[in-house]
Amino acid sequence: MASALVLALSSPAMAQTEPEHTDPIVINGGEVEMQTAVPAPDHLEGAFDQIYSGWLFRDTETQAMQLDDFENPGLIFVDQGIDDWNTVEGEAGKSCASCHEGIESMEGLRAEVPKVNAEGELWAMEDYINDCRTNRMQAEALDWNGGRMKNLTAAISMQSRGMPMNVAIDGPAQPYWEQGKEMYYTRFGQLELACANCHEDHYGDWIRADHLSQGMTNGFPVYRLKQAALVSQHNRFRGCIRDTRAETFAMGTDEFRALELYVASRGNGLPVEGVSVRH
Amino acid sequence: LALASAMPLAADTAPQDVAFGEYGSIETPLSDTAGDPEKGAEIYADKGSGNCVACHAISDRSDAEFQGTIGPALDGAGDRWDEAQLRGIVADAKKTFPESMMPGFYKTSGFIRPGDAFTGDAGSEPLPPLLTAQQVEDVIAYLATLKE
Ligand code: HEC
Ligand code: HEC
Ligand code: HEC
């Protein structure tokens, strides 16, 4: 009797409360329209049928800020990033524009990073930017979490706004993807919580005042109202792991590149939001 | 002060010495002083200690502004479980519910990348437990009052 009771209660409580509506994100009265719910990629079979933008889980005021480019505080940083794109710096006397011309040339990139480079290493957008800065401009590398880096990644991401996330997970990317997947299901820290506990088993639930999303990255860099700043993916990962009372990984480490790839692949099919607004 | 209160008292059962029954319960109280349900009710909602309310709801706890929906509502928990079972669930829920998302509040080692509280830096095991022996007793005294 006692054992039957324990058994019946021992299946993990998995709520997965679906969003009440899945309205698209319609920006500037119709200029850009982005789906917020799309079928899950094949590799998530058994976990999700549908994948959702984190936008759906935010309150209406926060949502509204992303619907108008004049209201979206992240767009100021996009403009600053474009200025930086055109600024000559370093011994080679070049700007990004000297080689790449207009920033529109970066269209499509955000949907495909992180990706494996010619040397077989997994690189995030930040790595490509710093490679050009150090090797092609003879300028200093930018700090992963610094304002200039975030502004540039925001400006480059905007060029892919609306394009579906489509990171490669096979071929040379596969070992990195496996590593990231392993991390996603590892229960870190004294609270013994994995990404999957919160973002797979319990999206739609409330963890006190926080409404859990599926933890997608298609909106990054995110303008976060709580921090009043752009937040990079690695910074978000660091915060989520710290909250499990764990020793986190540093931003720009191989572990976070692998996790970035795996989390991005969970969102394959969701549109790049350019710079999203979250609270 | 927070650190001092997490130090085990001599009379307490140390986390590594706790004896769990087959289904995860703990018969012997962890401290000599009987649990205080009023203190337990505070710890339940206190962000800096129990913070049970992050995951659970109790219908008469309107004092807690936001209640979580991750775990089951705890109304009637005192009917469903006896004190030994409640003690086991709070000390290390995974002994009762394998794979549970609920953290172990009187567990100090065996973690993956244990941290130093919420700093993000490394911590070294044994970590201070999330609740002291007395706080665990207070919380279960409170849970035992939750009858329907
Ligand atoms: C001296 C020329 C030069 C400069 C200056 C330069 N780049 Fe590049 N960039 C390149 C070349 C060449 C590539 C490699 C193209 C390839 O391999 O397909 C590249 C690749 C990239 C990529 C990866 C694109 C992809 O599709 O994989 C990014 C992102 C990038 N650059 C951003 C920048 C930024 C931002 C700046 C300024 C901070 C900059 N670049 C400055 C020449 C330059
Ligand atoms: C204890 C619960 C918890 C755990 C464990 C957790 N997160 Fe989160 N995460 C949150 C909360 C709360 C938010 C903010 C609300 C939301 O968007 O879900 C969040 C937000 C995010 C976001 C931003 C989503 C958006 O649309 O802006 C990403 C990405 C994310 N988490 C990834 C991860 C990854 C990767 C892991 C594991 C390394 C992880 N999280 C572990 C609670 C958690
Ligand atoms: C991170 C989430 C989380 C936190 C924090 C948490 N719990 Fe739980 N709790 C759960 C889940 C999930 C279950 C359901 C058991 C399972 O995993 O199958 C549960 C089950 C329980 C049960 C048995 C459920 C019943 O009513 O039959 C009790 C009692 C309980 N928790 C008490 C507490 C107390 C007291 C605290 C704080 C000291 C606490 N919990 C903190 C997630 C949590």
Coordinates of C-alpha atoms and ligand atoms in Angstrom, one line a residue:
Chain A
M1 CA 0.0 0.0 0.0
A2 CA 2.7 2.5 1.1
S3 CA 4.9 1.5 -1.9
A4 CA 2.0 1.8 -4.3
L5 CA 1.3 5.3 -3.1
V6 CA 4.9 6.3 -3.4
L7 CA 5.1 4.8 -6.9
A8 CA 2.0 6.6 -8.1
L9 CA 3.4 9.9 -6.8
S10 CA 7.0 9.3 -8.0
S11 CA 6.5 10.1 -11.7
P12 CA 7.9 13.6 -12.0
A13 CA 5.3 16.3 -12.1
M14 CA 5.6 17.8 -15.6
A15 CA 3.2 20.6 -16.3
Q16 CA 4.2 22.0 -19.7
T17 CA 1.4 24.5 -19.7
E18 CA 0.9 25.6 -23.3
P19 CA 0.6 29.3 -24.0
E20 CA -2.9 30.6 -24.2
H21 CA -2.4 32.1 -27.6
T22 CA 0.4 32.0 -30.2
D23 CA -0.1 35.3 -31.9
P24 CA 2.8 36.3 -34.2
I25 CA 5.0 39.2 -33.3
V26 CA 3.9 41.9 -35.7
I27 CA 6.4 44.8 -35.8
N28 CA 5.8 48.4 -36.9
G29 CA 2.2 47.6 -37.8
G30 CA 3.0 44.8 -40.2
E31 CA 6.4 45.6 -41.6
V32 CA 7.8 42.4 -40.1
E33 CA 5.7 39.4 -39.0
M34 CA 7.3 36.5 -37.0
Q35 CA 5.8 33.2 -35.9
T36 CA 6.0 32.5 -32.2
A37 CA 5.1 28.8 -32.4
V38 CA 6.4 26.4 -35.0
P39 CA 6.7 22.6 -35.1
A40 CA 9.6 21.3 -33.1
P41 CA 12.7 20.0 -34.9
D42 CA 12.9 16.2 -35.3
H43 CA 15.6 15.8 -32.7
L44 CA 13.2 17.0 -30.0
E45 CA 10.7 14.2 -30.8
G46 CA 9.3 12.9 -27.5
A47 CA 10.1 16.2 -25.7
F48 CA 8.2 18.9 -27.7
D49 CA 5.6 19.0 -30.5
Q50 CA 5.7 22.8 -30.7
I51 CA 8.4 25.2 -29.9
Y52 CA 7.6 28.7 -28.6
S53 CA 9.3 32.1 -28.6
G54 CA 10.1 33.3 -25.1
W55 CA 8.1 36.4 -26.1
L56 CA 4.8 34.5 -25.5
F57 CA 5.7 34.0 -21.8
R58 CA 6.2 37.7 -21.1
D59 CA 3.6 40.2 -19.8
T60 CA 1.7 42.3 -22.3
E61 CA 3.7 45.5 -21.6
T62 CA 7.0 43.8 -22.3
Q63 CA 5.5 42.1 -25.4
A64 CA 4.3 45.5 -26.7
M65 CA 7.8 47.0 -26.5
Q66 CA 9.0 44.5 -29.1
L67 CA 6.2 45.4 -31.5
D68 CA 7.5 48.9 -32.4
D69 CA 11.1 49.6 -33.3
F70 CA 10.8 53.0 -31.6
E71 CA 9.7 51.4 -28.3
N72 CA 12.3 48.6 -28.4
P73 CA 15.2 49.9 -26.3
G74 CA 17.5 47.4 -28.0
L75 CA 17.4 49.3 -31.2
I76 CA 19.6 52.1 -29.9
F77 CA 22.3 49.6 -29.5
V78 CA 21.8 48.3 -33.0
D79 CA 22.5 51.8 -34.3
Q80 CA 25.6 52.0 -32.1
G81 CA 26.7 48.7 -33.5
I82 CA 26.2 49.9 -37.1
D83 CA 28.4 53.0 -36.3
D84 CA 31.1 50.7 -35.0
W85 CA 30.8 48.6 -38.2
N86 CA 31.7 51.7 -40.1
T87 CA 34.5 52.9 -37.8
V88 CA 38.1 52.4 -38.9
E89 CA 40.3 51.0 -36.1
G90 CA 43.6 49.0 -35.8
E91 CA 46.9 49.0 -37.5
A92 CA 45.5 47.8 -40.8
G93 CA 43.4 51.0 -41.1
K94 CA 40.2 49.2 -41.8
S95 CA 36.6 49.0 -40.6
C96 CA 34.3 46.0 -41.0
A97 CA 32.7 47.9 -43.9
S98 CA 36.1 48.1 -45.7
C99 CA 35.8 44.4 -46.5
H100 CA 32.2 43.5 -46.0
E101 CA 30.6 46.7 -47.3
G102 CA 27.1 47.3 -45.9
I103 CA 26.1 45.4 -42.8
E104 CA 23.3 43.8 -44.9
S105 CA 26.0 41.5 -46.2
M106 CA 25.7 39.7 -42.8
E107 CA 22.1 38.6 -43.7
G108 CA 21.5 35.0 -42.8
L109 CA 24.5 34.6 -40.5
R110 CA 22.7 34.9 -37.2
A111 CA 20.4 32.0 -38.1
E112 CA 23.4 29.7 -38.6
V113 CA 25.7 30.4 -35.7
P114 CA 27.3 28.9 -33.8
K115 CA 28.9 26.9 -36.6
V116 CA 32.1 25.0 -37.2
N117 CA 34.8 27.0 -38.9
A118 CA 37.3 25.9 -41.6
E119 CA 39.7 24.7 -38.8
G120 CA 37.0 22.4 -37.4
E121 CA 36.3 24.6 -34.3
L122 CA 32.9 25.6 -33.1
W123 CA 32.7 29.4 -33.3
A124 CA 30.0 31.8 -32.0
M125 CA 29.4 35.1 -33.7
E126 CA 31.7 36.8 -31.2
D127 CA 34.6 34.6 -32.3
Y128 CA 34.1 35.6 -36.0
I129 CA 34.0 39.2 -35.0
N130 CA 37.2 39.0 -32.9
D131 CA 39.0 37.0 -35.6
C132 CA 38.4 39.8 -38.1
R133 CA 39.4 42.4 -35.5
T134 CA 42.6 40.8 -34.4
N135 CA 43.8 39.1 -37.7
R136 CA 42.3 41.4 -40.3
M137 CA 42.2 44.8 -38.7
Q138 CA 45.1 44.4 -36.3
A139 CA 42.8 45.7 -33.6
E140 CA 42.2 44.6 -30.0
A141 CA 39.8 41.7 -29.4
L142 CA 36.5 42.9 -27.9
D143 CA 35.4 41.7 -24.5
W144 CA 32.8 39.0 -24.9
N145 CA 30.4 40.7 -22.5
G146 CA 31.4 44.3 -23.3
G147 CA 29.0 46.9 -24.8
R148 CA 30.8 47.1 -28.1
M149 CA 30.6 43.4 -28.7
K150 CA 27.0 43.2 -27.8
N151 CA 26.2 46.2 -30.0
L152 CA 27.9 44.5 -33.0
T153 CA 26.2 41.1 -32.4
A154 CA 22.8 43.0 -32.1
A155 CA 23.4 44.9 -35.4
I156 CA 24.5 41.7 -37.2
S157 CA 21.5 39.7 -35.8
M158 CA 19.1 42.4 -37.0
Q159 CA 20.1 41.6 -40.6
S160 CA 18.5 38.2 -40.2
R161 CA 15.4 39.3 -38.4
G162 CA 12.5 36.9 -39.4
M163 CA 14.7 34.2 -40.9
P164 CA 14.3 30.8 -39.3
M165 CA 17.0 29.5 -37.0
N166 CA 18.8 26.8 -38.8
V167 CA 22.0 25.7 -37.1
A168 CA 23.7 22.6 -38.4
I169 CA 23.9 19.7 -35.9
D170 CA 25.4 17.0 -38.0
G171 CA 28.8 16.4 -39.7
P172 CA 31.6 18.2 -37.9
A173 CA 29.1 19.9 -35.6
Q174 CA 27.8 16.7 -34.1
P175 CA 30.4 16.2 -31.3
Y176 CA 29.8 19.8 -30.1
W177 CA 26.1 19.2 -30.3
E178 CA 26.3 16.1 -28.2
Q179 CA 28.4 17.9 -25.6
G180 CA 25.9 20.7 -25.4
K181 CA 23.0 18.2 -25.1
E182 CA 24.8 16.4 -22.2
M183 CA 25.1 19.8 -20.4
Y184 CA 21.4 20.6 -21.0
Y185 CA 20.4 17.5 -19.1
T186 CA 23.0 17.7 -16.3
R187 CA 21.6 18.6 -12.9
F188 CA 24.1 21.3 -11.8
G189 CA 24.7 22.8 -8.3
Q190 CA 23.4 22.3 -4.9
L191 CA 19.8 22.7 -6.2
E192 CA 20.5 19.9 -8.7
L193 CA 18.6 21.5 -11.5
A194 CA 19.2 21.0 -15.3
C195 CA 18.1 23.3 -18.0
A196 CA 15.6 20.7 -18.9
N197 CA 14.0 20.7 -15.5
C198 CA 12.9 24.3 -15.9
H199 CA 12.7 24.8 -19.7
E200 CA 11.5 21.4 -20.9
D201 CA 9.6 19.8 -18.0
H202 CA 8.1 23.0 -16.7
Y203 CA 7.7 25.7 -19.3
G204 CA 4.5 27.6 -18.8
D205 CA 4.8 27.1 -15.0
W206 CA 5.6 29.8 -12.5
I207 CA 8.7 29.6 -10.4
R208 CA 7.6 32.2 -7.9
A209 CA 7.2 35.4 -10.0
D210 CA 9.0 34.0 -13.0
H211 CA 7.0 32.6 -15.9
L212 CA 9.1 29.9 -17.4
S213 CA 9.6 29.8 -21.2
Q214 CA 11.2 27.0 -23.2
G215 CA 14.5 28.9 -22.8
M216 CA 15.0 29.6 -26.6
T217 CA 17.8 31.7 -27.9
N218 CA 16.3 33.0 -31.2
G219 CA 15.7 36.4 -29.5
F220 CA 19.4 37.1 -28.6
P221 CA 21.0 39.4 -27.9
V222 CA 18.0 40.2 -25.7
Y223 CA 17.3 43.7 -24.2
R224 CA 16.6 42.8 -20.6
L225 CA 14.5 45.3 -18.7
K226 CA 15.8 44.0 -15.3
Q227 CA 19.3 44.8 -16.4
A228 CA 18.5 47.7 -18.6
A229 CA 21.0 46.4 -21.1
L230 CA 21.6 43.9 -23.9
V231 CA 22.3 40.4 -22.6
S232 CA 24.3 37.8 -24.5
Q233 CA 23.5 34.2 -24.7
H234 CA 26.5 33.1 -22.6
N235 CA 25.6 35.7 -19.9
R236 CA 22.0 34.3 -19.7
F237 CA 23.4 30.7 -19.4
R238 CA 25.7 31.9 -16.7
G239 CA 22.9 33.4 -14.8
C240 CA 20.7 30.3 -15.1
I241 CA 23.5 28.0 -13.9
R242 CA 24.4 30.4 -11.0
D243 CA 20.8 30.2 -9.9
T244 CA 21.2 26.5 -9.3
R245 CA 23.9 27.3 -6.7
A246 CA 26.5 25.9 -9.0
E247 CA 30.0 26.9 -10.1
T248 CA 29.2 28.4 -13.6
F249 CA 31.3 28.3 -16.7
A250 CA 32.8 31.6 -17.9
M251 CA 31.4 33.4 -21.0
G252 CA 33.3 32.5 -24.1
T253 CA 34.3 29.0 -23.0
D254 CA 34.1 26.0 -25.2
E255 CA 31.5 24.5 -22.9
F256 CA 29.2 27.5 -23.5
R257 CA 29.8 27.4 -27.2
A258 CA 28.7 23.8 -27.2
L259 CA 25.7 24.6 -25.0
E260 CA 24.9 27.6 -27.3
L261 CA 24.8 25.2 -30.3
Y262 CA 22.6 22.7 -28.6
V263 CA 20.1 25.3 -27.3
A264 CA 20.0 27.0 -30.7
S265 CA 19.2 23.7 -32.3
R266 CA 16.2 23.3 -30.0
G267 CA 14.9 26.5 -31.6
N268 CA 15.6 25.6 -35.2
G269 CA 12.6 26.9 -37.1
L270 CA 11.8 29.8 -34.8
P271 CA 12.5 33.2 -36.5
V272 CA 15.6 35.3 -35.5
E273 CA 14.0 38.1 -33.5
G274 CA 17.0 40.5 -34.0
V275 CA 16.9 42.1 -30.7
S276 CA 14.0 40.9 -28.5
V277 CA 12.7 42.5 -25.3
R278 CA 12.4 40.4 -22.1
H279 CA 11.9 41.5 -18.6
Chain B
L1 CA 24.8 35.5 11.1
A2 CA 23.4 33.4 8.2
L3 CA 26.6 31.4 8.2
A4 CA 26.6 30.9 11.9
S5 CA 23.0 29.6 11.8
A6 CA 23.9 27.1 9.2
M7 CA 26.6 25.5 11.5
P8 CA 25.3 22.2 12.8
L9 CA 24.8 22.1 16.6
A10 CA 26.4 19.3 18.5
A11 CA 23.0 17.7 19.3
D12 CA 21.9 17.7 15.7
T13 CA 22.1 14.7 13.4
A14 CA 24.7 15.8 10.8
P15 CA 23.5 15.6 7.2
Q16 CA 25.8 12.7 6.3
D17 CA 24.6 10.7 9.3
V18 CA 20.9 10.9 8.5
A19 CA 19.2 7.4 8.3
F20 CA 16.6 7.2 5.6
G21 CA 14.0 4.4 5.5
E22 CA 13.3 2.2 2.5
Y23 CA 10.8 4.7 1.0
G24 CA 12.8 7.8 1.9
S25 CA 11.4 8.7 5.4
I26 CA 13.4 9.7 8.4
E27 CA 12.1 8.5 11.8
T28 CA 14.3 10.4 14.2
P29 CA 14.0 14.1 14.5
L30 CA 17.2 15.9 13.3
S31 CA 17.4 18.2 16.4
D32 CA 16.5 17.9 20.1
T33 CA 14.1 20.8 20.1
A34 CA 10.6 20.2 18.8
G35 CA 9.8 22.0 15.6
D36 CA 7.9 25.3 15.8
P37 CA 5.1 25.5 13.2
E38 CA 5.1 29.3 13.2
K39 CA 8.8 29.6 12.4
G40 CA 8.3 26.8 9.8
A41 CA 5.5 28.9 8.1
E42 CA 8.0 31.8 7.9
I43 CA 10.8 29.6 6.5
Y44 CA 8.4 28.2 3.9
A45 CA 8.0 31.6 2.3
D46 CA 11.3 33.2 3.0
K47 CA 13.3 33.7 -0.1
G48 CA 16.6 33.5 1.7
S49 CA 16.0 30.1 3.4
G50 CA 13.2 27.6 2.5
N51 CA 11.7 29.5 -0.4
C52 CA 9.4 26.5 -0.9
V53 CA 6.8 29.0 -2.2
A54 CA 9.0 29.2 -5.4
C55 CA 7.5 25.9 -6.4
H56 CA 4.5 25.2 -4.2
A57 CA 1.2 26.9 -3.4
I58 CA -0.9 26.7 -0.2
S59 CA -4.4 28.3 -0.5
D60 CA -4.4 30.2 2.7
R61 CA -0.9 31.8 2.2
S62 CA -2.1 35.0 0.6
D63 CA 0.8 36.7 2.4
A64 CA 3.1 35.2 -0.2
E65 CA 2.7 37.5 -3.2
F66 CA 3.6 34.9 -5.9
Q67 CA 3.2 31.2 -5.4
G68 CA 4.9 28.7 -7.6
T69 CA 3.2 26.0 -9.8
I70 CA 6.1 23.6 -10.3
G71 CA 5.3 21.2 -7.4
P72 CA 1.8 20.1 -6.1
A73 CA -0.2 22.4 -3.9
L74 CA 0.6 21.5 -0.3
D75 CA -2.9 21.8 1.1
G76 CA -3.6 18.6 3.0
A77 CA 0.1 17.6 3.0
G78 CA -0.3 16.8 6.8
D79 CA -3.0 14.3 5.9
R80 CA -1.1 12.6 3.1
W81 CA 2.2 12.2 5.0
D82 CA 3.3 11.5 8.5
E83 CA 6.1 13.4 10.1
A84 CA 8.8 10.9 9.3
Q85 CA 7.8 11.0 5.6
L86 CA 7.7 14.8 5.6
R87 CA 11.1 14.9 7.2
G88 CA 12.5 12.7 4.5
I89 CA 10.9 14.7 1.7
V90 CA 12.3 18.0 3.0
A91 CA 15.7 16.6 3.8
D92 CA 16.2 14.9 0.4
A93 CA 13.1 14.5 -1.7
K94 CA 14.9 12.3 -4.2
K95 CA 14.8 9.5 -1.7
T96 CA 11.0 9.6 -1.8
F97 CA 10.5 10.7 -5.4
P98 CA 13.4 9.6 -7.6
E99 CA 14.3 12.2 -10.2
S100 CA 12.3 14.8 -8.4
M101 CA 13.0 18.4 -9.2
M102 CA 12.7 19.3 -5.5
P103 CA 16.1 20.1 -4.0
G104 CA 17.4 18.3 -0.9
F105 CA 17.4 20.8 1.9
Y106 CA 19.5 18.8 4.3
K107 CA 22.0 17.5 1.8
T108 CA 25.6 18.7 1.7
S109 CA 27.6 16.7 -0.8
G110 CA 27.4 14.7 -4.0
F111 CA 26.7 17.7 -6.3
I112 CA 27.9 18.4 -9.8
R113 CA 29.8 21.6 -9.9
P114 CA 28.8 22.7 -6.4
G115 CA 28.8 26.4 -6.0
D116 CA 29.4 28.9 -3.2
A117 CA 25.7 29.9 -2.7
F118 CA 24.5 32.1 -5.5
T119 CA 27.9 33.7 -6.4
G120 CA 28.6 31.4 -9.4
D121 CA 32.0 30.6 -7.9
A122 CA 33.1 27.1 -6.8
G123 CA 32.1 25.9 -3.4
S124 CA 33.7 23.1 -1.6
E125 CA 31.8 20.1 -0.2
P126 CA 30.4 19.6 2.3
L127 CA 28.4 22.7 1.6
P128 CA 26.3 24.2 4.3
P129 CA 22.8 22.6 4.0
L130 CA 20.0 24.8 2.6
L131 CA 18.2 24.5 6.0
T132 CA 19.6 23.7 9.4
A133 CA 18.4 20.7 11.3
Q134 CA 16.2 22.9 13.4
Q135 CA 14.7 24.7 10.4
V136 CA 13.9 21.3 8.8
E137 CA 12.0 20.4 12.1
D138 CA 10.2 23.8 12.1
V139 CA 9.1 23.3 8.4
I140 CA 7.8 19.8 9.0
A141 CA 6.0 21.0 12.1
Y142 CA 4.3 23.5 9.9
L143 CA 3.5 21.0 7.1
A144 CA 2.0 18.7 9.7
T145 CA -0.6 21.4 10.4
L146 CA -1.8 21.5 6.8
K147 CA -5.0 19.4 7.1
E148 CA -8.0 19.5 4.9
Ligands
HEC1 C1 40.5 43.0 -44.0 C2 39.2 42.5 -44.4 C3 38.1 42.3 -43.3 C4 37.8 43.2 -42.3 C5 38.4 44.5 -42.0 C6 36.7 42.5 -41.5 N1 36.5 41.3 -42.0 FE1 35.1 40.0 -41.4 N2 35.7 38.7 -42.8 C7 36.7 38.9 -43.7 C8 36.9 37.6 -44.4 C9 37.9 37.4 -45.5 C10 36.1 36.7 -43.8 C11 36.0 35.2 -44.2 C12 34.9 35.0 -45.2 C13 34.8 33.5 -45.3 O1 35.6 32.7 -44.8 O2 33.8 33.1 -46.0 C14 35.3 37.3 -42.8 C15 34.3 36.8 -42.1 C16 33.5 37.4 -41.1 C17 32.4 36.9 -40.5 C18 31.8 35.4 -40.6 C19 30.9 35.5 -41.8 C20 30.4 34.1 -42.2 O3 29.5 34.0 -43.0 O4 30.9 33.1 -41.7 C21 31.8 37.8 -39.6 C22 30.6 37.7 -38.7 C23 32.7 39.0 -39.8 N3 33.6 38.7 -40.7 C24 32.4 40.2 -39.2 C25 33.3 41.3 -39.2 C26 33.2 42.4 -38.4 C27 32.1 42.7 -37.4 C28 34.3 43.2 -38.7 C29 34.7 44.5 -38.0 C30 34.8 44.5 -36.6 C31 35.0 42.6 -39.8 N4 34.4 41.4 -40.1 C32 36.1 43.1 -40.4 C33 37.3 40.0 -44.0 C34 37.3 41.1 -43.1
HEC2 C1 15.7 27.1 -11.8 C2 15.2 27.2 -13.1 C3 16.0 27.4 -14.3 C4 17.1 26.6 -14.7 C5 17.6 25.3 -14.1 C6 17.5 27.2 -16.0 N1 16.8 28.3 -16.3 FE1 16.9 29.4 -18.0 N2 15.5 30.7 -17.2 C7 14.9 30.6 -16.0 C8 14.0 31.7 -15.8 C9 13.1 31.9 -14.6 C10 14.1 32.5 -17.0 C11 13.4 33.8 -17.3 C12 12.0 33.5 -17.9 C13 12.1 32.7 -19.1 O1 12.3 33.2 -20.2 O2 11.9 31.4 -19.1 C14 15.1 31.8 -17.9 C15 15.5 32.3 -19.1 C16 16.3 31.6 -20.0 C17 16.6 32.0 -21.3 C18 16.1 33.3 -22.0 C19 14.8 33.0 -22.9 C20 14.3 34.2 -23.6 O3 13.4 34.1 -24.4 O4 14.8 35.3 -23.3 C21 17.5 31.1 -21.9 C22 18.1 31.1 -23.2 C23 17.7 30.1 -20.8 N3 17.0 30.4 -19.7 C24 18.5 29.0 -21.0 C25 18.8 28.1 -19.9 C26 19.8 27.1 -20.0 C27 20.7 26.8 -21.3 C28 19.9 26.5 -18.8 C29 20.8 25.4 -18.3 C30 22.2 25.7 -18.4 C31 18.9 27.1 -18.0 N4 18.3 28.1 -18.7 C32 18.6 26.7 -16.7 C33 15.0 29.5 -15.1 C34 15.9 28.5 -15.2
HEC3 C1 12.4 23.5 -7.3 C2 11.1 23.1 -6.9 C3 10.8 22.8 -5.5 C4 11.1 23.4 -4.3 C5 12.0 24.6 -4.2 C6 10.5 22.7 -3.3 N1 9.7 21.7 -3.8 FE1 8.6 20.4 -2.7 N2 8.1 19.4 -4.5 C7 8.5 19.7 -5.7 C8 8.0 18.8 -6.7 C9 8.2 18.8 -8.2 C10 7.3 17.8 -5.9 C11 6.5 16.6 -6.5 C12 7.2 15.3 -6.2 C13 7.8 14.8 -7.4 O1 8.9 15.3 -7.8 O2 7.3 13.8 -8.0 C14 7.4 18.2 -4.5 C15 6.8 17.6 -3.5 C16 6.7 18.0 -2.2 C17 5.9 17.4 -1.1 C18 5.0 16.2 -1.3 C19 3.8 16.6 -2.1 C20 2.4 16.4 -1.5 O3 1.8 17.4 -1.0 O4 2.0 15.3 -1.5 C21 6.1 18.2 0.0 C22 5.5 17.9 1.3 C23 7.0 19.2 -0.4 N3 7.3 19.1 -1.7 C24 7.4 20.2 0.5 C25 8.4 21.2 0.2 C26 9.0 22.1 1.2 C27 8.6 22.2 2.6 C28 9.9 22.9 0.5 C29 10.8 23.9 1.0 C30 11.6 23.7 2.2 C31 9.8 22.5 -0.9 N4 8.9 21.4 -1.0 C32 10.6 23.0 -1.9 C33 9.3 20.8 -6.1 C34 9.9 21.7 -5.2

